[in-house]
Amino acid sequence: MGMQGRADLSKGCEMEREMRHKPKEDRNSKSYSLLFSIILVFCILGAVVFSVAKKISNEMSSSAIHNLSESLELIKGTLEAILTKESEFQQLLAREVTTMENPVGFIGSYDNNRTMVKVSIILAGEKTGISSTGDEFSEEELDFSAGASVEGLPLSQSYLNELGTWAYTMKCPVMKGEEEIASLYVEYIFDSFEESLPEGFYNGKAMLYIMDTVSERLVLKPRGVGERNAGHLNLEDFYKANNIMEQDIQRKVADSMAAGKNIMFYHDIQNKESLIYMWSVNGGSIYLIGYVPIEAIQQEGRAVNQNIMIVVVVMLAAFFLCCILYYLNQRQQGQIRREREAEREIHNKQLAEALQAAQMASNSKTTFLSNMSHDIRTPMNAILGFTKLLERDADNPAKVRENTRKIAASGQHLLSLINDVLDVSKIESGKVVLTLGEFTLNDLVSSVDAIIRPMAKAKEQDFHVAVTEIKHEYFIGDETRINQILINLLSNAVKYTQRGGSIWFRIIGLEQRSSQFERIRVEVEDNGYGMSPEYLKVIFDAFTRAENSTTNKVQGTGLGMAITKNIVELMGGTIEVFSEVDKGSLFQVELELRIPERQADGQFWQDSHISRILAVDDDEDVCKGIQTLMKDTGIQVDVSLGGEEALGMIQKALDAGQDYQMVLLDWKMPGMDGIETAKKLRAQAGNFVPILFLTAYNGEEVQEEALHIGNADVLAKPFFASAFKEKIREMQLERAKEQPIEGAGDVSLKGVNLLVAEDNEINAEILTELLGIEEVTCEIMENGQLALERFMHAAEGEFDAILMDVQMPTMNGYEATRAIRALEREDAKSIPIIAMTANAFAEDVKEALDAGMNVHLSKPIDMDLLRRTLNQYIQRKE
């Protein structure tokens, strides 16, 4: 190779080395530039931080004063809250005193607590009274002249009580109606404030006293609040001890205290510049006084500056640490990218699951619509089919009755499906309204039993009802909705239990949380098909039904459990379900029902000459339940767990001349049953004592036996005092039937003339036919406007009542009713107006009554109910 070739080769190698080193030099240059820029930024930041720190130090002093004011306001609010609570408790105690037959004795035996040292009472018209300590008490011992008060209750000046501690007294009138029957005095001690005051105040460097404004006495130096090296007695002593002798300062303080205002001022205390504060509490009746050294206030500012410096140092350290970690971080980028890819896959999976859930929800709605289409078409096809048969067999009365009955049954089933859909729609829109009213547990259980027992009997199932540990039977609640809950649960139990199975319906009284509410648990149990764990998770979701070869044969919307759960929760209750496949299910509903303020009907029992009864049942819980439910009647209830024992008790009562006026006798008992016991009772005591057989079985068989016993009847279990009372009335009426009453008989609607507002021609035609059967004449108007005009031109008394539809063109039923009630004619206010509408919810009933209607009847019209309603509201013409 020549010289020129070697030179070219060397030049090429050098250029290659320069190309390799140049990017590295460029990177180093950029790194230095970046490092210099960051250091410059941190220097500028440090200068700004130091200037801001100096400014913050100055502002912290004023901020600390503001914080001190807020702390004093907080302590003030705490003390005023304590005084308010004490006044509210004293007023509550005064109301309790009004309920006592012996108020003085009640106060004399009252137990004091840590804050209430002494409770005293002076009856109206007397100068002295008595204290809870047993001592005589007089208001002359107290000074209320300052006019201080808490929530309207006079507050006395502070004083040293018999225990040697500072105290004050509040006075409360005891009112019974509009009359003041006494005055209640309660003595409280200032030491009770300590538990509610803060443990530390400016790290214990501040001082705080509580001062009585009128006497200027320092009544409390709270523990844990500031130093305790000074024990000042009053404001003057506080001035002297802290060398606050300037007259203008003392005058300014006196003027502020007289006006009940707060005041702060600076002064040297023990060679330290301090901030003295005097803070008004309860309108100036007491004051918080004390001081805090300025250095304690500024200490917070210094602490802030130190913290700022610490933050700057930490930031610098963090910067250098970040530089070290930057290189390590680059090595981890690959792993982070892989983790991000994994997260992206998880996110995609979650999106796919969400899409699947949305598709399942859509499929559930589609399935629901499919089921509803089938469930609605089934009764609709039956109605249309039997209507055709009815037209064909019109001349055959037997076929007409049979087809009509089937049409009615299919119509009721269709109506129940529609009601379910409407119910769940209102629940989901939040428009369900509870209609509260008083009802009895007896009526509720009886109505449910009347519906469910025939259903269970048709499937040869055993239906057991038990009510235990219930203390009351009258409650306030929405009886219709509770009935709906029970029927939903029990009808499902019957549907999903095999033929020959068993259903248990229990109502159990639980421990009360309040004397105004009774807490009950409803249990519905069966030994039927049961449910899978998967279905238990969605049983309370709308549009869901268990899917198996057995349950698929049961018709329904899949809304019953969703409606039940929503109604239970609307009432503030809970519902739980436990189930195993092929073993059965258990539903538990817990509710709290308000107990109405009722008085026992002692006059009824007195008029019935019943003061002592004997309950005989082998179940001890049944006997205890009878005693519990009868305890407010004033009747003595003796119990026996067997026939032999009962006969002995009856004989003993006869020998003592204290006969039982009634014997409650269980029909089924081991050993000597109820029938045998009753026969021996008749042989022993004659036919005089009435006997009521208690039974949870078919009452017809027991009724036949009772007829042979004589002076006996049947009372269905579970026992209720109201049902017992009604049964006694029935027995009294049976005896009274021997004296027939003249003029008794059914009331006829013959001759009644009605004005009817109905825009639907078919409904109008049906109503005309039904009323025609009752020999009632009616005149149909197509809307509210025509009904109003017809009534205006009618003679007074021409129409006996108005049947008013609600939803009509031109003028609806509410508007027409208001217009009729506003007419200036004598019968406009008195004529009965009865709403007939498909709007059947609670708010619709309220709106009808608010418009001036007398009563609300929902469609489809129940003719028996309409007949009773017309009889009730129409004044008959003789």
mmCIF file of C-alpha atoms in Angstrom, residues 247-454:
data_model
loop_
_atom_site.group_PDB
_atom_site.id
_atom_site.type_symbol
_atom_site.label_atom_id
_atom_site.label_comp_id
_atom_site.label_asym_id
_atom_site.label_seq_id
_atom_site.Cartn_x
_atom_site.Cartn_y
_atom_site.Cartn_z
ATOM 1 C CA GLN A 247 -57.358 53.108 85.352
ATOM 2 C CA ASP A 248 -58.201 53.563 81.669
ATOM 3 C CA ILE A 249 -57.653 49.842 81.013
ATOM 4 C CA GLN A 250 -59.771 48.812 83.992
ATOM 5 C CA ARG A 251 -62.483 51.280 82.933
ATOM 6 C CA LYS A 252 -62.465 49.906 79.369
ATOM 7 C CA VAL A 253 -62.714 46.362 80.735
ATOM 8 C CA ALA A 254 -65.604 47.339 83.032
ATOM 9 C CA ASP A 255 -67.488 48.992 80.145
ATOM 10 C CA SER A 256 -67.008 45.920 77.910
ATOM 11 C CA MET A 257 -68.190 43.563 80.657
ATOM 12 C CA ALA A 258 -71.242 45.739 81.319
ATOM 13 C CA ALA A 259 -72.104 45.484 77.602
ATOM 14 C CA GLY A 260 -71.297 41.762 77.487
ATOM 15 C CA LYS A 261 -68.554 42.286 74.858
ATOM 16 C CA ASN A 262 -65.183 40.593 74.307
ATOM 17 C CA ILE A 263 -61.938 42.495 74.893
ATOM 18 C CA MET A 264 -58.207 41.870 74.221
ATOM 19 C CA PHE A 265 -55.210 44.107 75.143
ATOM 20 C CA TYR A 266 -51.427 43.844 75.487
ATOM 21 C CA HIS A 267 -49.655 44.194 78.854
ATOM 22 C CA ASP A 268 -46.461 43.110 80.550
ATOM 23 C CA ILE A 269 -47.014 40.228 82.960
ATOM 24 C CA GLN A 270 -44.074 38.958 84.993
ATOM 25 C CA ASN A 271 -41.684 40.874 82.689
ATOM 26 C CA LYS A 272 -43.128 39.182 79.623
ATOM 27 C CA GLU A 273 -45.173 40.963 76.999
ATOM 28 C CA SER A 274 -48.527 39.162 77.007
ATOM 29 C CA LEU A 275 -51.960 39.304 75.419
ATOM 30 C CA ILE A 276 -54.779 39.534 77.994
ATOM 31 C CA TYR A 277 -58.238 38.331 76.921
ATOM 32 C CA MET A 278 -61.690 38.567 78.517
ATOM 33 C CA TRP A 279 -64.311 36.572 76.575
ATOM 34 C CA SER A 280 -68.069 36.816 77.102
ATOM 35 C CA VAL A 281 -70.064 33.572 77.622
ATOM 36 C CA ASN A 282 -73.877 33.200 77.714
ATOM 37 C CA GLY A 283 -74.563 36.837 76.961
ATOM 38 C CA GLY A 284 -72.009 38.029 79.499
ATOM 39 C CA SER A 285 -73.264 36.119 82.558
ATOM 40 C CA ILE A 286 -69.795 34.546 82.881
ATOM 41 C CA TYR A 287 -66.412 35.450 81.358
ATOM 42 C CA LEU A 288 -63.305 33.549 80.265
ATOM 43 C CA ILE A 289 -60.292 35.604 81.424
ATOM 44 C CA GLY A 290 -56.579 34.924 81.118
ATOM 45 C CA TYR A 291 -53.437 35.738 79.196
ATOM 46 C CA VAL A 292 -50.872 34.197 76.839
ATOM 47 C CA PRO A 293 -47.248 35.382 76.439
ATOM 48 C CA ILE A 294 -46.401 36.914 73.061
ATOM 49 C CA GLU A 295 -43.397 34.604 72.744
ATOM 50 C CA ALA A 296 -45.782 31.636 72.889
ATOM 51 C CA ILE A 297 -47.757 33.132 70.029
ATOM 52 C CA GLN A 298 -44.661 33.868 67.941
ATOM 53 C CA GLN A 299 -43.282 30.427 68.669
ATOM 54 C CA GLU A 300 -45.685 29.055 66.064
ATOM 55 C CA GLY A 301 -44.209 31.439 63.470
ATOM 56 C CA ARG A 302 -40.691 30.312 64.297
ATOM 57 C CA ALA A 303 -41.816 26.727 64.076
ATOM 58 C CA VAL A 304 -43.242 27.428 60.621
ATOM 59 C CA ASN A 305 -39.945 28.956 59.428
ATOM 60 C CA GLN A 306 -38.051 25.973 60.756
ATOM 61 C CA ASN A 307 -40.419 23.688 58.945
ATOM 62 C CA ILE A 308 -39.911 25.669 55.747
ATOM 63 C CA MET A 309 -36.145 25.250 56.055
ATOM 64 C CA ILE A 310 -36.588 21.571 56.671
ATOM 65 C CA VAL A 311 -38.759 21.345 53.565
ATOM 66 C CA VAL A 312 -36.088 23.144 51.473
ATOM 67 C CA VAL A 313 -33.358 20.818 52.717
ATOM 68 C CA VAL A 314 -35.527 17.817 52.082
ATOM 69 C CA MET A 315 -36.278 19.088 48.576
ATOM 70 C CA LEU A 316 -32.539 19.444 47.817
ATOM 71 C CA ALA A 317 -31.847 16.001 49.170
ATOM 72 C CA ALA A 318 -34.735 14.684 47.157
ATOM 73 C CA PHE A 319 -33.329 16.328 44.035
ATOM 74 C CA PHE A 320 -29.955 14.641 44.365
ATOM 75 C CA LEU A 321 -31.621 11.388 45.247
ATOM 76 C CA CYS A 322 -33.764 11.678 42.130
ATOM 77 C CA CYS A 323 -30.662 12.200 40.036
ATOM 78 C CA ILE A 324 -29.222 8.981 41.433
ATOM 79 C CA LEU A 325 -32.428 7.131 40.932
ATOM 80 C CA TYR A 326 -32.897 8.431 37.391
ATOM 81 C CA TYR A 327 -30.341 6.019 35.972
ATOM 82 C CA LEU A 328 -31.868 3.102 37.872
ATOM 83 C CA ASN A 329 -35.271 4.204 36.703
ATOM 84 C CA GLN A 330 -34.247 3.924 33.064
ATOM 85 C CA ARG A 331 -33.338 0.307 33.579
ATOM 86 C CA GLN A 332 -36.799 -0.344 34.927
ATOM 87 C CA GLN A 333 -38.608 1.195 31.970
ATOM 88 C CA GLY A 334 -38.786 -2.110 30.185
ATOM 89 C CA GLN A 335 -40.384 -3.763 33.202
ATOM 90 C CA ILE A 336 -42.806 -0.839 33.594
ATOM 91 C CA ARG A 337 -43.826 -1.176 29.953
ATOM 92 C CA ARG A 338 -44.508 -4.849 30.507
ATOM 93 C CA GLU A 339 -46.568 -4.002 33.618
ATOM 94 C CA ARG A 340 -48.509 -1.417 31.624
ATOM 95 C CA GLU A 341 -49.242 -3.999 29.005
ATOM 96 C CA ALA A 342 -50.536 -6.324 31.747
ATOM 97 C CA GLU A 343 -52.672 -3.495 33.182
ATOM 98 C CA ARG A 344 -54.018 -2.787 29.717
ATOM 99 C CA GLU A 345 -54.982 -6.426 29.373
ATOM 100 C CA ILE A 346 -56.722 -6.326 32.781
ATOM 101 C CA HIS A 347 -58.520 -3.129 31.758
ATOM 102 C CA ASN A 348 -59.630 -4.716 28.510
ATOM 103 C CA LYS A 349 -60.850 -7.737 30.471
ATOM 104 C CA GLN A 350 -62.814 -5.460 32.811
ATOM 105 C CA LEU A 351 -64.360 -3.695 29.823
ATOM 106 C CA ALA A 352 -65.315 -7.062 28.369
ATOM 107 C CA GLU A 353 -66.892 -8.099 31.681
ATOM 108 C CA ALA A 354 -68.770 -4.775 31.861
ATOM 109 C CA LEU A 355 -70.002 -5.329 28.308
ATOM 110 C CA GLN A 356 -71.078 -8.845 29.229
ATOM 111 C CA ALA A 357 -72.914 -7.508 32.309
ATOM 112 C CA ALA A 358 -74.676 -4.910 30.154
ATOM 113 C CA GLN A 359 -75.630 -7.604 27.675
ATOM 114 C CA MET A 360 -76.926 -9.790 30.537
ATOM 115 C CA ALA A 361 -79.005 -6.862 31.832
ATOM 116 C CA SER A 362 -80.372 -6.335 28.330
ATOM 117 C CA ASN A 363 -81.082 -10.065 28.035
ATOM 118 C CA SER A 364 -82.829 -9.974 31.451
ATOM 119 C CA LYS A 365 -85.116 -7.211 30.215
ATOM 120 C CA THR A 366 -85.708 -9.132 26.997
ATOM 121 C CA THR A 367 -86.444 -12.312 28.974
ATOM 122 C CA PHE A 368 -88.766 -10.330 31.239
ATOM 123 C CA LEU A 369 -90.665 -8.934 28.260
ATOM 124 C CA SER A 370 -90.878 -12.422 26.819
ATOM 125 C CA ASN A 371 -92.168 -13.834 30.116
ATOM 126 C CA MET A 372 -94.588 -10.935 30.524
ATOM 127 C CA SER A 373 -95.809 -11.436 26.969
ATOM 128 C CA HIS A 374 -96.482 -15.108 27.778
ATOM 129 C CA ASP A 375 -97.922 -14.405 31.249
ATOM 130 C CA ILE A 376 -100.231 -11.631 30.001
ATOM 131 C CA ARG A 377 -101.341 -13.519 26.889
ATOM 132 C CA THR A 378 -102.235 -16.609 28.937
ATOM 133 C CA PRO A 379 -105.068 -14.997 30.976
ATOM 134 C CA MET A 380 -105.961 -12.731 28.030
ATOM 135 C CA ASN A 381 -106.415 -15.748 25.741
ATOM 136 C CA ALA A 382 -108.545 -17.360 28.467
ATOM 137 C CA ILE A 383 -110.696 -14.224 28.765
ATOM 138 C CA LEU A 384 -111.208 -13.983 24.969
ATOM 139 C CA GLY A 385 -111.795 -17.726 24.632
ATOM 140 C CA PHE A 386 -114.347 -17.935 27.427
ATOM 141 C CA THR A 387 -116.024 -14.784 26.065
ATOM 142 C CA LYS A 388 -116.595 -16.634 22.775
ATOM 143 C CA LEU A 389 -117.917 -19.640 24.687
ATOM 144 C CA LEU A 390 -120.126 -17.310 26.725
ATOM 145 C CA GLU A 391 -121.591 -15.927 23.506
ATOM 146 C CA ARG A 392 -122.179 -19.445 22.186
ATOM 147 C CA ASP A 393 -123.715 -20.817 25.418
ATOM 148 C CA ALA A 394 -125.767 -17.740 26.290
ATOM 149 C CA ASP A 395 -128.901 -19.884 26.665
ATOM 150 C CA ASN A 396 -127.263 -22.306 29.100
ATOM 151 C CA PRO A 397 -127.232 -20.711 32.610
ATOM 152 C CA ALA A 398 -124.853 -23.333 34.028
ATOM 153 C CA LYS A 399 -122.324 -22.756 31.252
ATOM 154 C CA VAL A 400 -122.749 -18.974 31.567
ATOM 155 C CA ARG A 401 -121.974 -19.101 35.313
ATOM 156 C CA GLU A 402 -118.983 -21.391 34.791
ATOM 157 C CA ASN A 403 -117.540 -19.294 31.948
ATOM 158 C CA THR A 404 -118.155 -16.070 33.886
ATOM 159 C CA ARG A 405 -116.324 -17.465 36.919
ATOM 160 C CA LYS A 406 -113.357 -18.447 34.737
ATOM 161 C CA ILE A 407 -113.305 -15.028 33.063
ATOM 162 C CA ALA A 408 -113.295 -13.342 36.491
ATOM 163 C CA ALA A 409 -110.453 -15.587 37.713
ATOM 164 C CA SER A 410 -108.373 -14.868 34.603
ATOM 165 C CA GLY A 411 -109.115 -11.159 34.957
ATOM 166 C CA GLN A 412 -107.960 -11.157 38.580
ATOM 167 C CA HIS A 413 -104.744 -12.937 37.562
ATOM 168 C CA LEU A 414 -104.158 -10.400 34.781
ATOM 169 C CA LEU A 415 -104.827 -7.554 37.247
ATOM 170 C CA SER A 416 -102.263 -8.956 39.707
ATOM 171 C CA LEU A 417 -99.631 -9.067 36.926
ATOM 172 C CA ILE A 418 -100.344 -5.441 36.015
ATOM 173 C CA ASN A 419 -100.230 -4.399 39.691
ATOM 174 C CA ASP A 420 -96.785 -6.006 40.048
ATOM 175 C CA VAL A 421 -95.432 -4.047 37.078
ATOM 176 C CA LEU A 422 -96.974 -0.791 38.338
ATOM 177 C CA ASP A 423 -95.647 -1.401 41.851
ATOM 178 C CA VAL A 424 -92.064 -1.968 40.733
ATOM 179 C CA SER A 425 -92.305 1.066 38.425
ATOM 180 C CA LYS A 426 -93.359 3.322 41.315
ATOM 181 C CA ILE A 427 -90.706 1.837 43.606
ATOM 182 C CA GLU A 428 -87.933 2.436 41.064
ATOM 183 C CA SER A 429 -89.097 6.019 40.502
ATOM 184 C CA GLY A 430 -89.219 6.668 44.263
ATOM 185 C CA LYS A 431 -92.935 7.531 44.273
ATOM 186 C CA VAL A 432 -94.158 4.902 46.728
ATOM 187 C CA VAL A 433 -96.001 6.525 49.639
ATOM 188 C CA LEU A 434 -96.772 4.685 52.869
ATOM 189 C CA THR A 435 -100.298 5.156 54.219
ATOM 190 C CA LEU A 436 -99.985 5.008 57.986
ATOM 191 C CA GLY A 437 -102.931 4.047 60.131
ATOM 192 C CA GLU A 438 -103.832 2.052 63.214
ATOM 193 C CA PHE A 439 -104.410 -1.671 62.814
ATOM 194 C CA THR A 440 -104.505 -4.786 64.954
ATOM 195 C CA LEU A 441 -102.202 -7.757 64.625
ATOM 196 C CA ASN A 442 -105.291 -9.974 64.887
ATOM 197 C CA ASP A 443 -106.859 -8.465 61.750
ATOM 198 C CA LEU A 444 -103.547 -8.711 59.885
ATOM 199 C CA VAL A 445 -102.975 -12.371 60.780
ATOM 200 C CA SER A 446 -106.627 -13.260 60.138
ATOM 201 C CA SER A 447 -106.677 -11.665 56.680
ATOM 202 C CA VAL A 448 -103.439 -13.391 55.668
ATOM 203 C CA ASP A 449 -104.650 -16.720 57.084
ATOM 204 C CA ALA A 450 -107.924 -16.416 55.155
ATOM 205 C CA ILE A 451 -105.985 -16.104 51.871
ATOM 206 C CA ILE A 452 -103.112 -18.544 52.413
ATOM 207 C CA ARG A 453 -104.823 -21.403 54.267
ATOM 208 C CA PRO A 454 -107.178 -22.296 51.336
#
